[in-house]
XYZ file of C-alpha atoms in Angstrom:
704
model
C 0.000 0.000 0.000
C 1.011 3.597 -0.433
C 2.712 5.294 2.442
C 1.018 8.384 3.853
C 3.442 11.226 4.636
C 1.274 13.287 6.949
C 3.237 14.689 9.903
C 0.179 15.384 12.018
C -0.287 13.166 15.051
C -3.231 11.069 13.878
C -4.144 9.825 17.339
C -4.489 13.369 18.681
C -6.336 14.356 15.548
C -8.889 11.601 16.130
C -9.242 12.325 19.831
C -9.791 16.041 19.271
C -12.375 15.494 16.544
C -15.451 17.612 17.245
C -18.528 16.626 15.234
C -21.157 19.029 14.041
C -24.093 19.570 16.395
C -27.096 17.618 15.170
C -29.380 20.650 15.505
C -27.088 22.998 13.534
C -27.818 21.825 9.976
C -29.717 24.112 7.574
C -33.314 22.914 7.327
C -34.451 21.023 4.250
C -36.914 22.928 2.057
C -39.892 20.773 3.162
C -39.678 22.402 6.599
C -42.439 24.698 5.309
C -45.000 21.923 5.903
C -44.497 22.222 9.659
C -44.727 19.570 12.357
C -47.051 16.605 11.900
C -49.336 15.766 14.854
C -48.344 12.138 14.242
C -45.987 10.975 11.517
C -48.326 9.735 8.754
C -49.024 6.046 8.264
C -51.369 6.410 5.280
C -51.839 8.392 2.083
C -54.890 10.034 3.648
C -52.793 11.415 6.493
C -50.209 12.637 3.988
C -52.889 14.490 2.037
C -54.182 16.110 5.221
C -50.667 17.427 5.792
C -50.483 18.712 2.222
C -47.753 16.259 1.225
C -47.508 14.748 -2.231
C -44.712 12.394 -1.125
C -42.457 11.403 1.755
C -38.777 12.240 1.731
C -37.991 9.349 4.077
C -40.075 6.312 5.020
C -39.316 4.324 8.163
C -40.323 0.655 8.086
C -40.524 -0.825 11.573
C -41.474 -4.151 13.155
C -43.032 -2.382 16.165
C -46.332 -0.587 16.540
C -45.817 3.148 16.057
C -45.801 4.886 19.417
C -44.826 8.556 19.305
C -42.681 8.421 22.423
C -38.920 8.922 22.982
C -38.596 5.337 24.210
C -39.539 4.026 20.758
C -36.830 4.104 18.115
C -39.024 4.898 15.134
C -40.412 7.955 16.939
C -36.959 9.282 17.846
C -35.665 8.784 14.304
C -38.824 10.169 12.722
C -39.021 13.285 14.862
C -35.262 13.827 14.520
C -35.495 13.839 10.726
C -38.677 15.901 10.782
C -36.811 18.529 12.819
C -34.271 18.686 9.975
C -37.094 19.652 7.612
C -37.780 16.254 6.035
C -41.216 14.709 5.484
C -41.156 11.377 7.296
C -43.701 8.577 7.013
C -44.058 5.351 8.992
C -44.896 1.858 7.737
C -45.514 -0.163 10.887
C -45.630 -3.969 10.990
C -46.494 -4.374 7.293
C -47.677 -7.646 5.768
C -44.532 -9.175 4.321
C -45.929 -11.764 1.914
C -45.546 -9.290 -0.962
C -44.194 -5.802 -1.675
C -47.660 -4.180 -1.788
C -47.708 -3.033 1.842
C -44.364 -1.321 1.264
C -45.943 0.875 -1.411
C -48.536 2.277 1.021
C -46.929 5.714 1.197
C -45.444 5.713 -2.281
C -41.758 5.912 -3.143
C -39.631 7.986 -0.745
C -37.619 10.784 -2.329
C -34.459 9.974 -0.356
C -34.460 6.545 1.294
C -36.191 3.785 3.219
C -35.068 3.415 6.836
C -35.556 -0.202 7.960
C -35.518 -1.308 11.597
C -36.496 -4.444 13.480
C -37.846 -2.298 16.320
C -36.783 -1.850 19.930
C -35.881 -5.542 20.229
C -34.203 -8.061 18.010
C -37.022 -9.757 16.101
C -35.832 -13.268 16.961
C -35.417 -12.525 20.670
C -38.847 -10.910 20.517
C -40.424 -14.034 18.990
C -38.566 -16.897 20.718
C -37.573 -17.821 24.244
C -34.054 -18.951 25.157
C -35.333 -22.525 24.702
C -36.368 -21.629 21.128
C -40.075 -21.788 21.895
C -42.446 -19.276 20.318
C -43.530 -16.593 22.747
C -47.260 -16.290 23.310
C -47.233 -12.474 23.282
C -45.508 -9.569 21.553
C -45.323 -6.546 23.852
C -44.688 -4.176 20.943
C -47.833 -5.138 19.031
C -51.425 -3.933 19.616
C -53.133 -6.213 22.138
C -49.847 -8.158 22.402
C -50.836 -10.243 19.397
C -47.990 -12.540 18.313
C -47.013 -13.120 14.700
C -47.139 -9.502 13.550
C -43.465 -9.492 12.587
C -41.390 -11.968 10.566
C -38.256 -13.707 11.733
C -35.241 -11.594 10.762
C -37.518 -8.610 10.191
C -34.750 -6.338 8.933
C -33.791 -8.728 6.128
C -37.388 -9.419 5.101
C -38.461 -5.769 5.145
C -35.361 -4.638 3.291
C -35.884 -7.185 0.541
C -39.522 -6.132 0.154
C -38.503 -2.464 -0.044
C -36.093 -3.426 -2.810
C -38.891 -5.216 -4.653
C -41.205 -2.235 -4.259
C -38.758 0.421 -5.474
C -35.558 -1.124 -6.737
C -33.431 2.026 -7.040
C -34.393 3.640 -3.725
C -31.560 3.566 -1.149
C -32.163 1.370 1.894
C -30.665 2.340 5.259
C -30.607 -0.229 8.068
C -30.697 0.778 11.729
C -31.837 -0.297 15.183
C -30.503 -2.956 17.495
C -31.190 -5.943 15.217
C -29.039 -4.486 12.444
C -26.504 -2.946 14.814
C -25.588 -6.256 16.447
C -25.316 -8.027 13.112
C -23.041 -5.571 11.370
C -20.246 -8.118 10.905
C -20.315 -11.899 10.516
C -22.042 -13.168 13.648
C -23.049 -16.435 15.291
C -26.791 -16.949 14.978
C -28.214 -19.018 17.834
C -31.522 -19.684 16.078
C -29.953 -21.382 13.047
C -26.836 -22.517 14.967
C -24.408 -21.150 12.418
C -22.366 -18.079 11.576
C -24.255 -15.736 9.276
C -23.005 -13.001 6.994
C -23.287 -9.337 7.867
C -26.961 -8.403 7.805
C -26.071 -5.621 5.389
C -25.276 -8.227 2.741
C -28.185 -10.559 3.506
C -30.628 -7.637 3.429
C -29.269 -6.294 0.139
C -29.271 -2.817 1.693
C -27.050 0.157 0.875
C -25.722 1.207 4.272
C -26.087 0.257 7.950
C -26.033 2.762 10.814
C -25.195 1.161 14.151
C -25.582 2.263 17.742
C -27.432 5.442 18.644
C -27.266 6.774 15.120
C -28.533 10.351 15.312
C -25.265 11.866 14.083
C -24.848 9.539 11.137
C -28.522 9.659 10.216
C -28.717 13.449 10.098
C -25.514 13.695 8.060
C -26.634 10.942 5.690
C -30.055 12.504 5.098
C -28.629 15.929 4.304
C -25.916 14.507 2.050
C -28.454 12.492 0.054
C -30.726 15.534 -0.131
C -27.785 17.436 -1.611
C -27.450 14.862 -4.363
C -24.637 12.663 -3.103
C -24.795 8.880 -3.467
C -24.604 6.413 -0.589
C -21.455 4.872 -2.069
C -19.717 8.246 -1.684
C -20.364 8.249 2.083
C -18.235 5.197 2.874
C -16.333 6.968 5.677
C -19.398 8.082 7.656
C -18.834 7.383 11.361
C -21.120 4.787 12.896
C -21.814 3.150 9.555
C -21.033 -0.048 7.691
C -20.998 -0.316 3.926
C -20.047 -2.921 1.325
C -17.218 -1.995 -1.042
C -15.833 -3.634 -4.159
C -12.302 -2.399 -3.439
C -10.398 -0.588 -0.711
C -8.812 2.881 -0.833
C -5.199 2.713 -2.013
C -3.759 5.259 0.409
C -4.830 3.344 3.525
C -2.661 1.013 5.610
C -3.852 -2.472 6.486
C -3.230 -4.085 9.874
C -3.886 -7.803 10.072
C -5.983 -8.507 13.181
C -4.107 -11.739 13.815
C -0.967 -9.648 14.292
C -2.713 -7.731 17.041
C -3.854 -10.775 18.967
C -2.474 -13.906 17.330
C -4.855 -16.829 17.903
C -2.130 -19.316 18.777
C 0.317 -20.150 21.533
C 2.932 -17.405 21.489
C 4.620 -15.600 24.342
C 4.525 -11.949 23.373
C 1.837 -9.838 21.746
C 3.200 -7.250 19.312
C 2.030 -3.668 19.543
C -1.137 -3.471 17.397
C 0.188 -0.594 15.322
C 3.755 -1.732 14.686
C 2.837 -3.221 11.345
C 3.103 -1.255 8.141
C 2.095 -2.492 4.744
C 3.775 -0.508 2.005
C 2.467 -2.673 -0.792
C -0.018 -1.220 -3.247
C -3.545 -2.285 -2.329
C -5.228 -4.899 -4.432
C -8.548 -6.604 -3.833
C -8.049 -9.934 -2.100
C -8.970 -12.981 -4.069
C -11.602 -15.427 -2.915
C -8.824 -17.598 -1.482
C -8.300 -14.952 1.224
C -4.523 -14.965 0.965
C -2.983 -12.859 3.717
C -1.122 -9.779 2.504
C 2.537 -9.488 3.462
C 2.988 -7.023 6.305
C 6.250 -5.464 7.396
C 6.824 -5.860 11.130
C 8.359 -2.757 12.612
C 10.663 -3.458 15.610
C 9.482 -1.844 18.845
C 12.477 0.554 19.196
C 11.697 1.952 15.747
C 7.935 2.296 16.115
C 7.994 6.057 16.704
C 9.939 6.564 13.487
C 7.251 4.888 11.420
C 4.821 7.294 9.834
C 1.605 5.334 10.313
C -1.472 7.502 9.891
C -4.037 6.156 12.330
C -6.710 8.078 10.458
C -5.930 6.102 7.327
C -5.366 2.595 8.603
C -7.791 -0.243 9.130
C -7.788 -3.643 10.802
C -8.538 -6.648 8.646
C -10.634 -9.185 10.526
C -10.655 -12.846 9.480
C -13.021 -13.253 6.540
C -16.557 -14.585 6.740
C -15.321 -17.835 5.236
C -12.638 -18.179 7.911
C -14.795 -17.391 10.953
C -17.428 -19.784 9.602
C -14.952 -22.647 9.461
C -12.737 -21.786 12.427
C -14.396 -21.113 15.787
C -11.119 -19.899 17.295
C -10.820 -17.223 14.628
C -14.434 -16.301 15.339
C -13.593 -15.730 19.018
C -10.525 -13.764 17.966
C -12.580 -11.529 15.650
C -15.096 -10.919 18.439
C -12.288 -9.945 20.806
C -10.797 -7.470 18.328
C -14.223 -5.965 17.579
C -14.809 -5.248 21.260
C -11.334 -3.779 21.685
C -12.121 -1.368 18.852
C -15.260 0.038 20.478
C -14.057 3.357 21.897
C -15.215 6.014 19.396
C -12.137 8.122 20.124
C -9.511 5.496 19.297
C -11.305 2.757 17.363
C -10.088 1.913 13.898
C -11.976 0.947 10.778
C -12.649 -2.803 10.596
C -12.696 -4.644 7.281
C -14.033 -8.160 6.759
C -14.154 -9.941 3.435
C -17.419 -11.598 2.421
C -16.699 -13.559 -0.741
C -15.428 -11.007 -3.259
C -16.911 -8.058 -1.345
C -15.309 -6.013 1.416
C -17.406 -5.102 4.455
C -16.156 -1.734 5.697
C -17.133 -0.867 9.300
C -16.327 2.653 10.439
C -15.561 3.615 14.063
C -18.573 4.142 16.361
C -20.291 7.538 16.405
C -19.089 10.234 18.779
C -21.518 10.339 21.755
C -24.069 13.131 21.874
C -23.335 16.028 24.187
C -25.856 16.911 26.886
C -27.459 19.767 24.942
C -27.852 17.526 21.893
C -29.448 14.740 23.933
C -31.774 17.280 25.546
C -32.741 18.501 22.084
C -33.591 14.954 20.958
C -35.787 14.326 23.997
C -37.497 17.698 23.636
C -38.770 16.982 20.115
C -42.597 17.231 19.764
C -43.543 13.669 20.714
C -47.234 13.041 21.353
C -46.228 10.408 23.926
C -49.073 8.161 22.750
C -49.666 5.380 20.208
C -50.805 6.373 16.737
C -54.598 7.027 16.658
C -55.137 4.196 14.157
C -54.716 1.694 17.013
C -57.776 3.190 18.750
C -58.254 1.496 22.125
C -55.846 -1.382 21.532
C -53.416 -1.982 24.378
C -49.682 -1.968 23.577
C -47.955 -3.526 26.624
C -44.533 -2.000 25.928
C -46.118 1.445 25.910
C -47.993 0.759 29.134
C -44.674 -0.099 30.762
C -42.900 3.140 29.812
C -45.590 5.787 29.369
C -44.770 7.356 32.741
C -41.050 6.579 32.768
C -38.179 8.940 31.945
C -34.928 7.934 30.285
C -32.201 10.027 31.915
C -29.108 8.638 30.181
C -27.688 6.340 27.522
C -24.829 3.884 27.463
C -23.429 1.382 29.946
C -19.835 0.849 31.040
C -20.591 -2.409 32.861
C -19.532 -4.579 29.952
C -21.403 -7.711 31.067
C -20.494 -10.333 28.484
C -24.033 -11.729 28.120
C -25.518 -8.300 27.390
C -25.346 -6.379 24.109
C -26.283 -2.933 25.420
C -22.656 -1.838 25.549
C -22.052 -3.043 21.985
C -25.066 -1.027 20.832
C -25.042 2.128 22.950
C -21.367 2.293 23.910
C -19.511 2.571 27.219
C -19.468 6.354 27.444
C -22.437 7.618 29.436
C -24.514 10.308 27.730
C -26.597 12.165 30.302
C -29.455 14.608 29.942
C -29.531 17.816 31.943
C -31.558 18.084 35.132
C -33.754 20.722 33.521
C -34.598 18.489 30.560
C -35.489 15.543 32.797
C -37.619 17.587 35.193
C -39.443 19.214 32.278
C -40.290 15.785 30.883
C -41.739 14.749 34.238
C -43.980 17.813 34.071
C -45.033 16.900 30.524
C -46.018 13.435 31.719
C -48.020 14.976 34.556
C -49.819 17.347 32.198
C -50.188 15.306 28.998
C -50.384 11.580 29.747
C -54.015 10.463 30.103
C -54.765 8.856 33.445
C -51.545 9.941 35.159
C -51.859 8.957 38.820
C -48.870 10.808 40.218
C -46.309 8.007 39.920
C -43.259 8.201 37.683
C -42.555 4.538 36.994
C -38.814 4.964 36.411
C -35.982 7.458 36.243
C -33.284 5.404 34.620
C -31.813 3.887 31.507
C -29.747 0.800 30.724
C -28.638 1.022 34.372
C -30.240 2.942 37.215
C -27.115 4.512 38.674
C -24.710 5.629 35.952
C -26.170 9.100 35.450
C -23.316 11.594 34.902
C -20.700 9.009 35.867
C -17.859 9.437 33.409
C -14.110 9.171 33.317
C -12.401 11.853 35.412
C -9.855 12.389 32.652
C -10.982 13.211 29.116
C -7.589 12.213 27.722
C -7.626 8.833 29.469
C -11.196 8.195 28.342
C -10.211 8.857 24.741
C -7.285 6.440 24.834
C -8.805 3.694 27.028
C -9.477 0.209 25.655
C -10.890 -1.454 28.766
C -13.946 -3.613 28.136
C -15.490 -2.470 31.414
C -14.994 0.458 33.772
C -16.085 -1.647 36.760
C -14.574 -5.082 36.130
C -12.429 -6.733 37.437
C -12.330 -3.718 39.751
C -13.808 -0.253 39.528
C -11.380 1.917 37.591
C -9.642 4.559 39.693
C -10.312 7.097 36.929
C -14.090 6.572 37.038
C -16.178 9.193 38.787
C -18.312 7.249 41.279
C -19.940 10.244 42.972
C -23.706 9.663 42.741
C -24.599 13.123 44.061
C -25.986 14.247 40.683
C -28.426 11.342 40.756
C -29.330 11.934 44.392
C -29.964 15.614 43.700
C -32.093 14.721 40.670
C -34.251 12.369 42.761
C -34.822 15.076 45.363
C -35.836 17.704 42.817
C -38.120 15.278 41.007
C -39.964 14.455 44.239
C -40.724 18.138 44.772
C -42.595 18.577 41.484
C -46.219 19.461 42.129
C -48.561 16.613 41.261
C -45.889 13.934 41.553
C -46.565 11.607 44.452
C -43.865 9.032 43.920
C -40.712 8.455 41.878
C -39.955 4.765 41.388
C -36.628 3.367 40.219
C -37.299 0.321 38.063
C -34.044 0.114 36.084
C -31.529 -2.448 37.282
C -29.058 -1.229 39.890
C -25.306 -1.744 39.576
C -24.859 -2.406 43.289
C -21.047 -2.679 43.289
C -20.974 0.866 41.924
C -23.595 2.071 44.403
C -21.385 0.848 47.249
C -19.059 3.734 46.444
C -21.749 6.189 47.595
C -23.687 5.201 50.718
C -25.692 8.425 50.659
C -27.123 7.401 47.297
C -28.091 3.968 48.637
C -29.831 5.584 51.600
C -31.702 8.011 49.325
C -32.755 5.196 47.011
C -33.872 2.830 49.756
C -35.660 5.511 51.779
C -37.678 7.096 48.983
C -37.634 5.114 45.737
C -38.120 1.413 46.450
C -41.732 0.327 46.287
C -41.239 -2.776 48.395
C -38.891 -4.526 45.966
C -35.628 -3.572 44.281
C -34.291 -5.414 41.235
C -30.614 -6.265 41.210
C -28.669 -8.801 39.193
C -25.861 -10.724 40.901
C -26.434 -13.346 38.129
C -24.489 -16.082 39.948
C -22.726 -16.980 43.165
C -19.655 -18.781 41.794
C -16.523 -16.815 40.957
C -15.612 -19.103 38.059
C -18.864 -18.272 36.300
C -18.939 -14.625 37.354
C -15.512 -14.097 35.787
C -16.912 -15.187 32.404
C -19.806 -12.769 32.865
C -17.546 -9.895 33.958
C -19.705 -9.496 37.056
C -18.512 -8.627 40.586
C -18.047 -11.153 43.352
C -21.130 -12.232 45.276
C -19.538 -10.588 48.321
C -20.494 -7.221 46.781
C -24.119 -8.341 46.883
C -23.755 -9.348 50.540
C -22.276 -5.949 51.369
C -25.063 -4.152 49.540
C -27.766 -6.211 51.245
C -26.462 -5.194 54.663
C -26.847 -1.526 53.755
C -30.196 -2.119 52.061
C -31.604 -3.794 55.168
C -30.109 -1.120 57.422
C -31.617 1.818 55.534
C -34.949 0.034 55.083
C -35.151 -0.458 58.847
C -34.238 3.178 59.494
C -37.020 4.236 57.117
C -39.414 1.845 58.894
C -40.129 0.045 55.611
C -40.459 -3.640 54.868
C -38.529 -3.986 51.614
C -36.866 -6.815 49.753
C -34.227 -7.373 47.126
C -35.208 -9.298 44.012
C -32.016 -10.853 42.656
C -31.791 -12.147 39.092
C -29.721 -15.164 38.104
C -28.701 -16.833 34.852
C -28.399 -20.560 34.224
C -26.276 -22.273 31.567
C -23.915 -19.366 30.993
C -20.685 -20.345 29.190
C -18.203 -21.612 31.754
C -20.964 -22.721 34.127
C -21.546 -26.412 34.873
C -23.920 -28.479 37.026
C -21.726 -28.162 40.090
C -21.758 -24.374 39.800
C -25.546 -24.419 39.559
C -25.756 -26.720 42.559
C -23.661 -24.288 44.583
C -25.886 -21.442 43.438
C -29.016 -23.320 44.502
C -27.460 -23.937 47.920
C -26.704 -20.214 48.152
C -30.318 -19.449 47.278
C -31.615 -21.870 49.889
C -29.251 -20.486 52.529
C -30.540 -16.964 51.832
C -34.147 -18.214 51.694
C -34.685 -17.187 48.077
C -37.235 -19.036 45.994
C -37.078 -17.339 42.588
C -40.197 -17.361 40.451
C -38.815 -15.770 37.291
C -35.535 -17.296 36.199
C -33.656 -17.168 32.931
C -31.391 -19.334 30.844
C -28.465 -17.784 29.008
C -29.641 -16.416 25.673
C -26.829 -16.103 23.078
C -27.587 -12.719 21.519
C -25.669 -11.525 18.455
C -22.256 -9.929 18.996
C -22.146 -10.476 22.775
C -18.813 -11.760 24.089
C -20.591 -14.566 25.929
C -22.100 -15.639 22.613
C -18.581 -15.926 21.204
C -17.770 -18.126 24.222
C -20.863 -20.231 23.586
C -20.038 -20.804 19.925
C -16.252 -21.176 20.103
C -15.822 -22.635 23.603
C -12.961 -20.160 23.960
C -12.666 -17.161 26.249
C -12.277 -13.930 24.229
C -11.660 -12.002 27.453
C -8.135 -13.378 27.193
C -5.774 -13.895 24.297
C -7.434 -16.558 22.178
C -5.303 -19.659 21.572
C -5.945 -22.833 19.651
C -4.337 -24.845 22.449
C -5.891 -22.789 25.198
C -8.403 -24.014 27.755
C -11.718 -25.184 26.364
C -14.688 -23.639 28.128
C -17.486 -25.800 29.431
C -20.528 -24.771 27.414
C -24.022 -26.108 27.944
C -25.668 -26.420 24.511
C -27.898 -29.462 24.879
C -31.457 -28.311 25.502
C -32.070 -30.884 28.247
C -28.901 -29.876 30.081
C -29.854 -26.221 29.769
C -33.213 -27.020 31.354
C -31.464 -28.981 34.088
C -29.297 -25.993 34.972
C -32.380 -23.802 35.012
C -34.142 -26.242 37.343
C -31.459 -25.624 39.999
C -32.694 -22.032 40.222
C -36.151 -23.376 41.077
C -35.046 -26.098 43.442
C -38.229 -25.484 45.439
C -40.510 -26.408 42.521
C -41.822 -29.953 42.957
C -41.849 -30.443 39.188
C -38.048 -30.145 39.160
C -37.328 -32.626 41.951
C -37.051 -35.792 39.823
C -34.446 -34.304 37.467
C -32.584 -32.712 40.381
C -32.427 -36.013 42.263
C -30.756 -37.641 39.262
C -28.294 -34.781 39.005
C -27.415 -34.823 42.703
C -26.805 -38.564 42.581
C -24.553 -38.199 39.533
C -22.609 -35.447 41.320
C -22.173 -37.658 44.382
C -24.308 -35.362 46.525
C -26.953 -37.753 47.798
C -26.423 -36.050 51.158
C -28.511 -33.145 49.851
C -31.597 -35.318 49.375
C -33.793 -35.524 52.437
C -36.391 -33.784 54.562
C -34.116 -31.856 56.888
C -33.231 -28.140 56.798
C -29.771 -29.051 55.496
C -31.210 -30.815 52.454
C -31.896 -29.215 49.078
C -34.790 -31.409 47.923
C -36.877 -34.167 49.523
C -36.520 -37.855 48.652
C -38.884 -39.461 46.190
C -42.214 -40.487 47.630
C -42.601 -44.187 48.449
C -44.987 -46.122 46.233
C -47.387 -46.553 49.155
C -47.546 -42.766 49.691
C -50.994 -41.210 49.406
C -51.447 -37.449 49.410
C -53.173 -36.042 52.487
C -55.186 -33.934 50.059
C -57.075 -37.064 48.901
C -60.467 -37.152 50.582
C -61.050 -40.383 52.471
C -64.300 -42.057 51.556
């Protein structure tokens, strides 16, 4: 490749990059039509607005609810505020392209999303059974969305209007932006961008990329010209010649070697050519460590080549390696472009978008949402709306990094917080505008209850950090753990006239809360309605380390404070802990120990969950590869214990409900196989009772 002779420090250039404010763009000419009461879902509504066409049409697998907790509403109102005419096609029939012609051909593009949830997670349980309800559909009716909604909708849009650009977004597309293991088909699938035959994919919270894309297309540019748009993925026929390629296997070689070279000590000065279908590795020049500062490697014009789709499909170790590299390249301030070959095509994945600043996030949440479902649903109940209609989202992002969760991969680790004023104003809007408001705000939260305004103390360290979690294995010394902003927010919210109660329903990161006892006291005294959800997930360190969760001792410490402050407030309150069965690295013995912990603490969980391998999660890479991508991935490294058999997964789940009589037969067999017959009996030290003798007759049988 050609050598770039720029003398500017590329790393500083990237870290000091300041994006354009999303509200600062000149308005599109269609601004003259004003704000729609609801974004139109029919030609009739368009005519009432005086529109002859839509500039952008959003196709979504969810019912249209004009509320900032629903993705299609945020995207629609965001684009409307830029001056564009935006229409919504919600849960269309997908057996033909006719439903996708409802609003006519959009002038700029179709935006396709699977909704607030992945369509397959929405439709199937972790045991691959069809769910009986869909919370994002009127009256919870199941079957209103297809499997792999993004792919199906995109293909139908292409059939309807072949030449119209198709933009993918939302969590379903975001978590499938590169080759990914698909639990439902038990295989590695191509990037969803290729399967959907779409033009571009915007991942994460995509406001920045979406606004820029819309204005660029409105100005006559083509999607193919926007290949370097942050937060996007695009398919290319060839790669730019003046860029430097870094082979990902040189960063973290998936084999048994002693030293890991510096990721950026490799310089390819060969002219770029498109790789052949044989995926031959380009020759890279290794620069010795003492000479690395003399090498003119432009970080702004270098990319990491991940193992190809063909390779990760046929080599589970390379899959784990690719997953590891992807997660290491997640900080928007230092991440590099990722390239992955799919056949003869190159998938080009740009660095994540720069997080929104507080005033930008406030602006997004202050858009003219009606905060209600579209009138066409009439009196139909939409359960997901009922859950959030009186809740307020105060922040985005999560720096927990739990391996089984994909929130971090989607929203990022950097917390984006709204201002106090914006949040308090939204509470007042709920009080004044939501029909039937009773005085209770059901939640002030986000992905986590207690990360509001908690960021790195050092902007420079934050921009260079590559940690997967700010709180694991220990809480980073550079992380601000002062919860006073949250405590102050709670106090101000309680004082709003007409508000009787502020509940906190989002999950609490209790190890983080332990850094601020005043916050715990405030929470327990005023914001727990009898029960508080927390998620220790397991009791065993071996399993917790694969989850990137804190030791169970943190839970014990938190419970002491919870009980203390509940007693001081003269309130009878309880913790509701959540646990996961069958997580990679967890075996029957671990689940047995967890069930003994539950019994010792007198917990009898009703709602329990089995590990669900969601796309792109690190734990999913563990599940598929049986390797641990939290460490350097090696072919000869330790093989993780992974529970894939459906019966064994159900067995592990049964340990969480050791008190359920229906589980006793299978648990007896397991205890005997583990050599723990001592736990079968009727005493307080036993886990489950012995089987009933054949002569046993229930006392509930009425004697005749």
